[in-house]
Amino acid sequence: MPIPRLSAGDHVRVTVSATVVRHAPGQLELTPRTYIEYESAEDLEIEVIPGPFRRGDVISDGSRPLMRTVVVRDGITEAFWTAPDGAVVQDREIRPEAVRLLLRTA
């Protein structure tokens, strides 16, 4: 998605899905090559995306609940999500920033 034309004073919300490389007071380094500097932690709203997921965990992908399904056949483990209508959803079909954990299995 292209970045729209921005001007000083515009209010924006920036969403970054990344892995933390380093965290220090006032600084956050993420992959790939993303750096955030801030004066106060209250300036940021950070949500840690839960994982790894286990069999039976339930998430929302922003549009529907999905349950983690793990199947072992002939020594090969396959993990995917199952929608309420029985549809199979692969990990690559879900935007990580949209994931909300609804239920964690023990």
XYZ file of N, CA and C in Angstrom:
318
model
N 0.845 -1.165 0.000
C 0.000 0.000 0.000
C 0.898 1.237 0.000
N 0.696 2.150 -0.930
C 1.534 3.352 -0.961
C 1.215 4.284 0.209
N 2.216 5.021 0.648
C 2.033 5.982 1.737
C 1.371 7.232 1.155
N 0.267 7.676 1.740
C -0.394 8.873 1.222
C 0.452 10.111 1.501
N 0.148 11.180 0.819
C 0.860 12.437 1.045
C 0.522 12.930 2.452
N 1.553 13.161 3.260
C 1.368 13.585 4.646
C 1.930 14.988 4.842
N 1.327 15.698 5.765
C 1.789 17.035 6.116
C 1.984 17.115 7.617
N 2.852 18.009 8.038
C 3.060 18.229 9.476
C 1.719 18.541 10.120
N 1.444 17.896 11.242
C 0.191 18.115 11.945
C -0.882 17.075 11.637
N -0.685 16.273 10.573
C -1.643 15.207 10.261
C -1.630 14.181 11.385
N -2.795 13.687 11.752
C -2.896 12.620 12.744
C -2.906 11.296 11.999
N -2.037 10.375 12.400
C -1.931 9.084 11.724
C -1.851 7.956 12.736
N -2.183 6.777 12.285
C -1.951 5.548 13.041
C -1.090 4.679 12.145
N 0.055 4.268 12.637
C 0.986 3.442 11.875
C 0.996 2.055 12.495
N 0.758 1.027 11.687
C 0.781 -0.347 12.158
C 1.989 -1.049 11.559
N 2.801 -1.634 12.421
C 4.004 -2.335 11.979
C 3.962 -3.746 12.554
N 4.027 -4.737 11.694
C 4.144 -6.122 12.150
C 5.600 -6.512 11.984
N 6.261 -6.803 13.089
C 7.697 -7.064 13.030
C 8.119 -7.876 14.238
N 9.395 -8.193 14.269
C 10.008 -8.883 15.403
C 10.949 -7.903 16.090
N 10.939 -7.901 17.415
C 11.808 -6.995 18.168
C 13.254 -7.471 18.058
N 14.138 -6.545 17.681
C 15.572 -6.810 17.647
C 16.198 -6.313 18.935
N 15.795 -5.090 19.346
C 16.377 -4.472 20.547
C 15.394 -3.471 21.114
N 15.315 -3.418 22.442
C 14.494 -2.420 23.122
C 15.329 -1.766 24.204
N 15.387 -0.452 24.152
C 16.095 0.342 25.155
C 15.200 1.535 25.493
N 15.439 2.211 26.598
C 14.604 3.363 26.930
C 14.568 4.372 25.769
N 13.350 4.639 25.292
C 13.167 5.617 24.231
C 13.470 5.109 22.837
N 13.826 3.841 22.704
C 14.176 3.293 21.390
C 13.641 1.881 21.231
N 13.190 1.599 20.029
C 12.711 0.277 19.690
C 13.220 -0.047 18.294
N 13.961 -1.140 18.170
C 14.454 -1.574 16.866
C 13.721 -2.851 16.489
N 13.142 -2.851 15.283
C 12.358 -3.971 14.795
C 12.905 -4.467 13.470
N 12.502 -5.676 13.103
C 12.858 -6.159 11.770
C 11.685 -5.879 10.859
N 11.882 -5.618 9.620
C 13.158 -5.374 8.936
C 13.506 -3.889 8.952
N 14.623 -3.537 9.526
C 15.192 -2.174 9.526
C 14.174 -1.084 9.879
N 13.433 -1.304 10.956
C 12.474 -0.311 11.418
C 12.927 0.180 12.777
N 13.035 1.497 12.928
C 13.501 2.102 14.171
C 12.449 3.093 14.656
N 12.096 3.003 15.931
C 11.134 3.920 16.532
C 11.802 4.573 17.726
N 11.797 5.903 17.733
C 12.290 6.652 18.890
C 11.101 7.373 19.509
N 11.048 7.369 20.835
C 9.925 7.985 21.520
C 10.391 8.591 22.831
N 9.643 9.598 23.299
C 9.983 10.254 24.558
C 9.374 9.524 25.741
N 8.156 9.019 25.563
C 7.452 8.359 26.652
C 6.784 7.103 26.127
N 6.818 6.032 26.914
C 6.154 4.794 26.518
C 4.656 5.004 26.360
N 4.124 6.032 26.998
C 2.700 6.342 26.877
C 2.357 6.853 25.476
N 3.377 7.205 24.681
C 3.157 7.658 23.304
C 2.874 6.498 22.364
N 3.164 5.258 22.809
C 3.010 4.081 21.963
C 1.941 3.156 22.508
N 1.288 2.467 21.599
C 0.387 1.390 21.992
C 0.920 0.146 21.309
N 1.471 -0.768 22.090
C 2.109 -1.956 21.537
C 1.339 -3.185 21.987
N 1.053 -4.056 21.038
C 0.408 -5.325 21.340
C 1.337 -6.438 20.887
N 1.653 -7.323 21.807
C 2.502 -8.464 21.475
C 1.603 -9.536 20.866
N 1.968 -9.994 19.687
C 1.198 -11.030 19.014
C 1.566 -12.370 19.637
N 0.583 -13.090 20.167
C 0.876 -14.353 20.834
C 1.330 -15.426 19.858
N 2.099 -16.322 20.345
C 2.561 -17.440 19.525
C 3.673 -18.133 20.260
N 4.112 -19.279 19.904
C 3.497 -20.077 18.846
C 2.156 -20.626 19.304
N 1.299 -20.892 18.360
C -0.037 -21.373 18.682
C -0.036 -22.883 18.859
N -0.957 -23.341 19.700
C -1.072 -24.769 19.999
C -2.435 -25.283 19.544
N -2.522 -26.590 19.385
C -3.792 -27.226 19.008
C -4.898 -26.772 19.954
N -6.000 -26.309 19.387
C -7.149 -25.899 20.186
C -7.215 -24.413 20.482
N -6.122 -23.664 20.284
C -6.165 -22.216 20.488
C -7.187 -21.604 19.536
N -7.878 -20.578 20.002
C -8.864 -19.887 19.169
C -8.444 -18.435 19.033
N -8.413 -17.960 17.783
C -8.065 -16.573 17.496
C -9.183 -15.933 16.682
N -9.087 -14.645 16.522
C -9.901 -13.927 15.546
C -8.924 -13.332 14.548
N -9.267 -13.403 13.271
C -8.424 -12.788 12.244
C -8.998 -11.447 11.805
N -9.923 -10.926 12.609
C -10.555 -9.651 12.297
C -11.912 -9.816 11.638
N -12.194 -11.026 11.152
C -13.484 -11.232 10.501
C -14.235 -12.458 11.030
N -13.515 -13.380 11.671
C -14.144 -14.613 12.149
C -13.233 -15.310 13.146
N -13.814 -16.162 14.000
C -12.967 -16.958 14.893
C -12.368 -18.134 14.127
N -11.171 -18.520 14.501
C -10.484 -19.661 13.889
C -9.875 -20.522 14.982
N -9.960 -21.845 14.840
C -9.377 -22.749 15.821
C -8.154 -23.437 15.219
N -7.075 -23.509 16.020
C -5.841 -24.151 15.578
C -6.064 -25.659 15.513
N -5.755 -26.219 14.383
C -5.902 -27.644 14.153
C -4.541 -28.204 13.791
N -4.182 -29.319 14.407
C -2.905 -29.975 14.119
C -3.206 -31.431 13.797
N -2.719 -31.873 12.645
C -2.942 -33.243 12.190
C -1.583 -33.877 11.922
N -1.408 -35.119 12.411
C -0.180 -35.867 12.148
C -0.563 -37.079 11.297
N 0.024 -37.125 10.089
C -0.223 -38.249 9.170
C 1.110 -38.779 8.674
N 1.319 -40.056 8.820
C 2.552 -40.687 8.339
C 3.797 -39.976 8.847
N 3.756 -39.532 10.096
C 4.904 -38.867 10.697
C 5.090 -37.427 10.283
N 4.170 -36.864 9.497
C 4.257 -35.465 9.056
C 3.198 -34.661 9.793
N 3.624 -33.574 10.438
C 2.714 -32.717 11.193
C 2.294 -31.547 10.322
N 0.984 -31.342 10.240
C 0.441 -30.207 9.497
C -0.413 -29.383 10.452
N -0.148 -28.082 10.504
C -0.908 -27.179 11.367
C -1.604 -26.134 10.492
N -2.870 -25.871 10.801
C -3.651 -24.883 10.049
C -4.784 -24.403 10.941
N -5.573 -23.473 10.450
C -6.715 -22.934 11.179
C -7.992 -23.478 10.560
N -9.009 -23.708 11.391
C -10.305 -24.160 10.908
C -11.344 -23.103 11.260
N -12.088 -22.656 10.236
C -13.162 -21.673 10.417
C -14.430 -22.389 10.884
N -15.401 -21.641 11.441
C -16.638 -22.273 11.909
C -17.376 -23.054 10.818
N -17.214 -22.653 9.554
C -17.889 -23.371 8.466
C -17.086 -24.569 7.970
N -15.952 -24.875 8.644
C -15.130 -26.008 8.276
C -14.033 -25.684 7.278
N -14.009 -24.457 6.785
C -12.983 -24.055 5.818
C -11.603 -24.093 6.473
N -10.605 -24.550 5.711
C -9.221 -24.586 6.173
C -8.543 -23.280 5.778
N -7.870 -22.654 6.744
C -7.166 -21.398 6.515
C -5.703 -21.606 6.886
N -4.808 -21.370 5.947
C -3.371 -21.527 6.182
C -2.809 -20.279 6.862
N -1.684 -20.432 7.578
C -1.051 -19.305 8.269
C -0.764 -18.149 7.317
N -0.333 -18.445 6.094
C 0.037 -17.389 5.141
C -1.174 -16.572 4.687
N -2.388 -17.047 4.968
C -3.606 -16.343 4.572
C -4.081 -15.350 5.634
N -3.386 -15.284 6.754
C -3.793 -14.428 7.869
C -2.773 -13.316 8.051
N -3.255 -12.092 8.186
C -2.367 -10.961 8.478
C -2.035 -10.987 9.971
N -0.752 -11.120 10.340
C -0.391 -11.220 11.766
C -0.901 -10.057 12.609
N -0.939 -8.858 12.042
C -1.386 -7.694 12.819
C -2.875 -7.740 13.142
N -3.640 -8.588 12.446
C -5.077 -8.703 12.696
C -5.405 -9.760 13.745
N -4.449 -10.592 14.111
C -4.692 -11.718 15.026
C -4.953 -11.231 16.443
N -6.030 -11.741 17.026
C -6.367 -11.499 18.436
C -6.634 -12.849 19.067
N -5.900 -13.171 20.116
C -6.087 -14.439 20.811
C -7.379 -14.389 21.606
N -8.290 -15.332 21.365
C -9.554 -15.395 22.081
C -9.548 -16.436 23.189
N -8.849 -17.571 22.937
C -8.814 -18.650 23.914
C -7.500 -19.405 23.761
N -6.778 -19.550 24.859
C -5.507 -20.293 24.865
C -5.769 -21.614 25.555
N -5.393 -22.722 24.910
C -5.561 -24.035 25.538
C -4.424 -24.267 26.521
N -4.682 -25.127 27.483
C -3.698 -25.397 28.532
C -2.554 -26.210 28.024
